[in-house]
Amino acid sequence: MRVLEIRRVSKSYGNVRALREVDLTVHAGEMVAIVGPSGSGKSTLLQIAGTLDRPTSGTVRVAGHDVNALSDNELSALRARYIGFVFQQFHLAPELSALDNVADGLLYSGLPRRRRRERARTALQRVRLADRLEHRPHQLSGGQMQRVAVARAVAGQPPLLLADEPTGNLDTEASAEVLSVFRALNAAGVTIVLITHDVDVAAACPRRVWVRDGRITPS
Ligand code: ADP
């Protein structure tokens, strides 16, 4: 199944052409690294893949749904159901426990609080933080904070996880920790597309896509 299908997508910001007729298909179960120099269009590509931004031209399908055909509300619903996001900054609420940070990510799921907390607990187990549920962000290491952010991204069990430089703020050991969690999630069936500058992270991904000057280039 095609989780993501990007066809002839271009994106311009004024006269900056950030993406030029990009084609990218990602099948269920893949783990793909997007690599390329700074300013080459990687983040723009991930934003458009994640339906956070719309292309200037071309089509984007997520789990078969044509994004162009959807209203902003429909798009939010699609995103909530199909896509989890992880960023370089962890974006955790400092006053909340790990459990509540993850459970709050499910506020719009319509689930009652008890179910949200159950799901959050399961997600934190999946990122191997079952023993840190009540810790607040400042009581956690960088790698652990990012794993909380990953748990929040997968708590709603989206089939697709998109990550923009998820190890960009982490030292080598913490990067390896987060990478290992990504690999375990992928082995459990989550499709992952991540942007990385880290050669170890890129090397650990079965597929690499190179972006340069707004185009996907042959590797
Ligand atoms: P990368 O993630 O590879 O560093 P980006 O996708 O962030 O690249 O940027 C690609 C190009 O688009 C760059 O020239 C950047 O300056 C430009 N760009 C990205 N976002 C915007 C924006 N919101 N407004 C104007 N220009 C942008």
GROMACS .gro file of C-alpha atoms and ligand atoms in nm:
model
  246
    1MET     CA    1   0.000   0.000   0.000
    2ARG     CA    2   0.117   0.352  -0.079
    3VAL     CA    3   0.118   0.552   0.241
    4LEU     CA    4   0.252   0.859   0.067
    5GLU     CA    5   0.241   0.955  -0.297
    6ILE     CA    6   0.389   1.284  -0.413
    7ARG     CA    7   0.356   1.363  -0.784
    8ARG     CA    8   0.522   1.652  -0.966
    9VAL     CA    9   0.507   1.867  -0.657
   10SER     CA   10   0.649   2.216  -0.677
   11LYS     CA   11   0.654   2.476  -0.403
   12SER     CA   12   0.750   2.839  -0.441
   13TYR     CA   13   0.791   3.103  -0.171
   14GLY     CA   14   0.776   3.425  -0.372
   15ASN     CA   15   1.048   3.370  -0.629
   16VAL     CA   16   1.228   3.103  -0.425
   17ARG     CA   17   1.157   2.765  -0.580
   18ALA     CA   18   1.191   2.537  -0.279
   19LEU     CA   19   1.067   2.223  -0.461
   20ARG     CA   20   1.070   2.152  -0.834
   21GLU     CA   21   0.849   1.876  -0.970
   22VAL     CA   22   0.929   1.626  -0.700
   23ASP     CA   23   0.805   1.266  -0.721
   24LEU     CA   24   0.822   1.043  -0.415
   25THR     CA   25   0.632   0.728  -0.327
   26VAL     CA   26   0.661   0.566   0.015
   27HIS     CA   27   0.508   0.224   0.072
   28ALA     CA   28   0.374   0.089   0.398
   29GLY     CA   29   0.654  -0.045   0.616
   30GLU     CA   30   0.935   0.163   0.469
   31MET     CA   31   1.188   0.363   0.668
   32VAL     CA   32   1.326   0.642   0.453
   33ALA     CA   33   1.595   0.900   0.524
   34ILE     CA   34   1.578   1.231   0.340
   35VAL     CA   35   1.926   1.375   0.310
   36GLY     CA   36   2.078   1.676   0.139
   37PRO     CA   37   2.243   2.011   0.204
   38SER     CA   38   2.085   2.287   0.409
   39GLY     CA   39   1.834   2.487   0.204
   40SER     CA   40   1.781   2.206  -0.048
   41GLY     CA   41   1.409   2.171   0.030
   42LYS     CA   42   1.398   1.881   0.276
   43SER     CA   43   1.181   2.051   0.538
   44THR     CA   44   0.950   2.189   0.272
   45LEU     CA   45   0.909   1.837   0.135
   46LEU     CA   46   0.831   1.697   0.480
   47GLN     CA   47   0.583   1.979   0.557
   48ILE     CA   48   0.400   1.911   0.233
   49ALA     CA   49   0.410   1.534   0.288
   50GLY     CA   50   0.265   1.599   0.633
   51THR     CA   51  -0.010   1.823   0.487
   52LEU     CA   52   0.108   2.109   0.708
   53ASP     CA   53   0.161   2.307   0.391
   54ARG     CA   54   0.005   2.283   0.046
   55PRO     CA   55   0.206   2.256  -0.275
   56THR     CA   56   0.202   2.533  -0.535
   57SER     CA   57   0.137   2.261  -0.793
   58GLY     CA   58   0.128   1.883  -0.810
   59THR     CA   59  -0.056   1.625  -0.602
   60VAL     CA   60  -0.008   1.469  -0.260
   61ARG     CA   61  -0.188   1.155  -0.150
   62VAL     CA   62  -0.177   1.028   0.206
   63ALA     CA   63  -0.310   0.674   0.245
   64GLY     CA   64  -0.481   0.722  -0.092
   65HIS     CA   65  -0.653   1.051  -0.002
   66ASP     CA   66  -0.589   1.338  -0.242
   67VAL     CA   67  -0.493   1.628  -0.018
   68ASN     CA   68  -0.595   1.889  -0.282
   69ALA     CA   69  -0.954   1.769  -0.260
   70LEU     CA   70  -0.983   1.827   0.115
   71SER     CA   71  -1.087   2.134   0.311
   72ASP     CA   72  -0.866   2.256   0.595
   73ASN     CA   73  -1.091   2.080   0.850
   74GLU     CA   74  -1.083   1.753   0.656
   75LEU     CA   75  -0.708   1.789   0.628
   76SER     CA   76  -0.673   1.828   1.006
   77ALA     CA   77  -0.877   1.512   1.053
   78LEU     CA   78  -0.665   1.324   0.800
   79ARG     CA   79  -0.347   1.441   0.970
   80ALA     CA   80  -0.472   1.341   1.315
   81ARG     CA   81  -0.556   0.994   1.194
   82TYR     CA   82  -0.266   0.911   0.965
   83ILE     CA   83   0.040   1.114   1.061
   84GLY     CA   84   0.259   1.158   1.367
   85PHE     CA   85   0.523   1.431   1.378
   86VAL     CA   86   0.857   1.458   1.555
   87PHE     CA   87   1.077   1.766   1.535
   88GLN     CA   88   1.430   1.857   1.633
   89GLN     CA   89   1.297   2.056   1.930
   90PHE     CA   90   1.104   1.827   2.160
   91HIS     CA   91   0.816   2.072   2.220
   92LEU     CA   92   0.721   1.919   2.555
   93ALA     CA   93   0.520   2.109   2.815
   94PRO     CA   94   0.768   2.163   3.103
   95GLU     CA   95   0.504   2.150   3.379
   96LEU     CA   96   0.356   1.816   3.270
   97SER     CA   97   0.474   1.462   3.338
   98ALA     CA   98   0.586   1.242   3.050
   99LEU     CA   99   0.251   1.063   3.074
  100ASP     CA  100   0.048   1.384   3.053
  101ASN     CA  101   0.262   1.523   2.771
  102VAL     CA  102   0.176   1.214   2.567
  103ALA     CA  103  -0.189   1.193   2.681
  104ASP     CA  104  -0.246   1.560   2.592
  105GLY     CA  105  -0.142   1.479   2.236
  106LEU     CA  106  -0.464   1.275   2.220
  107LEU     CA  107  -0.692   1.558   2.339
  108TYR     CA  108  -0.859   1.585   1.999
  109SER     CA  109  -0.909   1.210   1.962
  110GLY     CA  110  -1.240   1.226   2.145
  111LEU     CA  111  -1.124   0.955   2.385
  112PRO     CA  112  -1.205   1.000   2.754
  113ARG     CA  113  -0.914   1.098   2.983
  114ARG     CA  114  -0.870   0.747   3.124
  115ARG     CA  115  -0.834   0.597   2.775
  116ARG     CA  116  -0.596   0.873   2.670
  117ARG     CA  117  -0.375   0.798   2.968
  118GLU     CA  118  -0.387   0.422   2.892
  119ARG     CA  119  -0.278   0.487   2.536
  120ALA     CA  120  -0.009   0.725   2.655
  121ARG     CA  121   0.124   0.460   2.892
  122THR     CA  122   0.137   0.204   2.609
  123ALA     CA  123   0.315   0.453   2.381
  124LEU     CA  124   0.572   0.530   2.652
  125GLN     CA  125   0.631   0.156   2.690
  126ARG     CA  126   0.694   0.136   2.317
  127VAL     CA  127   0.973   0.395   2.349
  128ARG     CA  128   1.107   0.215   2.659
  129LEU     CA  129   1.012   0.481   2.910
  130ALA     CA  130   0.769   0.278   3.119
  131ASP     CA  131   0.980   0.368   3.423
  132ARG     CA  132   0.964   0.745   3.360
  133LEU     CA  133   0.589   0.808   3.339
  134GLU     CA  134   0.577   1.066   3.617
  135HIS     CA  135   0.902   1.242   3.532
  136ARG     CA  136   0.882   1.596   3.405
  137PRO     CA  137   1.095   1.703   3.108
  138HIS     CA  138   1.370   1.867   3.320
  139GLN     CA  139   1.414   1.534   3.501
  140LEU     CA  140   1.485   1.354   3.173
  141SER     CA  141   1.789   1.340   2.945
  142GLY     CA  142   1.771   1.478   2.591
  143GLY     CA  143   1.731   1.129   2.445
  144GLN     CA  144   1.451   1.054   2.690
  145MET     CA  145   1.274   1.383   2.611
  146GLN     CA  146   1.285   1.305   2.243
  147ARG     CA  147   1.149   0.957   2.315
  148VAL     CA  148   0.856   1.119   2.499
  149ALA     CA  149   0.799   1.329   2.186
  150VAL     CA  150   0.810   1.011   1.977
  151ALA     CA  151   0.559   0.844   2.213
  152ARG     CA  152   0.329   1.145   2.171
  153ALA     CA  153   0.361   1.116   1.792
  154VAL     CA  154   0.268   0.745   1.787
  155ALA     CA  155   0.012   0.737   2.071
  156GLY     CA  156  -0.276   0.771   1.826
  157GLN     CA  157  -0.126   0.482   1.626
  158PRO     CA  158  -0.083   0.671   1.298
  159PRO     CA  159   0.054   0.456   1.015
  160LEU     CA  160   0.301   0.728   0.913
  161LEU     CA  161   0.566   0.898   1.127
  162LEU     CA  162   0.742   1.206   0.989
  163ALA     CA  163   1.048   1.338   1.166
  164ASP     CA  164   1.251   1.652   1.090
  165GLU     CA  165   1.606   1.612   1.223
  166PRO     CA  166   1.491   1.406   1.523
  167THR     CA  167   1.848   1.358   1.647
  168GLY     CA  168   1.967   1.710   1.559
  169ASN     CA  169   1.985   1.820   1.924
  170LEU     CA  170   2.124   1.497   2.065
  171ASP     CA  171   2.467   1.359   2.141
  172THR     CA  172   2.587   1.033   1.986
  173GLU     CA  173   2.453   0.806   2.258
  174ALA     CA  174   2.112   0.972   2.273
  175SER     CA  175   2.091   0.967   1.892
  176ALA     CA  176   2.154   0.593   1.894
  177GLU     CA  177   1.880   0.552   2.158
  178VAL     CA  178   1.626   0.743   1.949
  179LEU     CA  179   1.731   0.566   1.631
  180SER     CA  180   1.685   0.232   1.801
  181VAL     CA  181   1.331   0.332   1.902
  182PHE     CA  182   1.254   0.437   1.543
  183ARG     CA  183   1.380   0.103   1.415
  184ALA     CA  184   1.168  -0.088   1.664
  185LEU     CA  185   0.859   0.114   1.566
  186ASN     CA  186   0.935   0.050   1.200
  187ALA     CA  187   0.978  -0.323   1.268
  188ALA     CA  188   0.635  -0.312   1.434
  189GLY     CA  189   0.484  -0.170   1.113
  190VAL     CA  190   0.509   0.209   1.139
  191THR     CA  191   0.619   0.373   0.813
  192ILE     CA  192   0.884   0.635   0.884
  193VAL     CA  193   1.019   0.925   0.681
  194LEU     CA  194   1.287   1.130   0.850
  195ILE     CA  195   1.519   1.413   0.758
  196THR     CA  196   1.871   1.376   0.886
  197HIS     CA  197   2.220   1.520   0.863
  198ASP     CA  198   2.353   1.236   1.075
  199VAL     CA  199   2.539   0.984   0.861
  200ASP     CA  200   2.479   0.705   1.115
  201VAL     CA  201   2.105   0.767   1.113
  202ALA     CA  202   2.099   0.783   0.733
  203ALA     CA  203   2.305   0.464   0.708
  204ALA     CA  204   2.064   0.284   0.940
  205CYS     CA  205   1.769   0.358   0.709
  206PRO     CA  206   1.705   0.096   0.440
  207ARG     CA  207   1.624   0.369   0.187
  208ARG     CA  208   1.778   0.712   0.135
  209VAL     CA  209   1.638   0.992  -0.078
  210TRP     CA  210   1.871   1.272  -0.179
  211VAL     CA  211   1.741   1.625  -0.220
  212ARG     CA  212   1.938   1.900  -0.390
  213ASP     CA  213   1.819   2.237  -0.519
  214GLY     CA  214   1.456   2.139  -0.470
  215ARG     CA  215   1.483   1.816  -0.665
  216ILE     CA  216   1.521   1.453  -0.575
  217THR     CA  217   1.848   1.338  -0.723
  218PRO     CA  218   1.963   0.984  -0.799
  219SER     CA  219   2.176   0.858  -0.509
  220ADP     P1  220   1.617   2.235   0.410
  220ADP     O1  221   1.515   2.172   0.501
  220ADP     O2  222   1.677   2.136   0.314
  220ADP     O3  223   1.722   2.312   0.484
  220ADP     P2  224   1.401   2.415   0.336
  220ADP     O4  225   1.292   2.329   0.285
  220ADP     O5  226   1.390   2.465   0.476
  220ADP     O6  227   1.541   2.340   0.316
  220ADP     O7  228   1.418   2.541   0.242
  220ADP     C1  229   1.425   2.532   0.099
  220ADP     C2  230   1.430   2.673   0.040
  220ADP     O8  231   1.304   2.736   0.061
  220ADP     C3  232   1.534   2.762   0.105
  220ADP     O9  233   1.584   2.850   0.005
  220ADP     C4  234   1.455   2.839   0.207
  220ADP    O10  235   1.515   2.962   0.235
  220ADP     C5  236   1.320   2.855   0.139
  220ADP     N1  237   1.206   2.860   0.235
  220ADP     C6  238   1.164   2.762   0.316
  220ADP     N2  239   1.057   2.798   0.387
  220ADP     C7  240   1.030   2.925   0.350
  220ADP     C8  241   0.930   3.022   0.388
  220ADP     N3  242   0.836   2.993   0.477
  220ADP     N4  243   0.934   3.143   0.329
  220ADP     C9  244   1.028   3.173   0.237
  220ADP     N5  245   1.123   3.089   0.197
  220ADP    C10  246   1.125   2.966   0.252
   0.00000   0.00000   0.00000
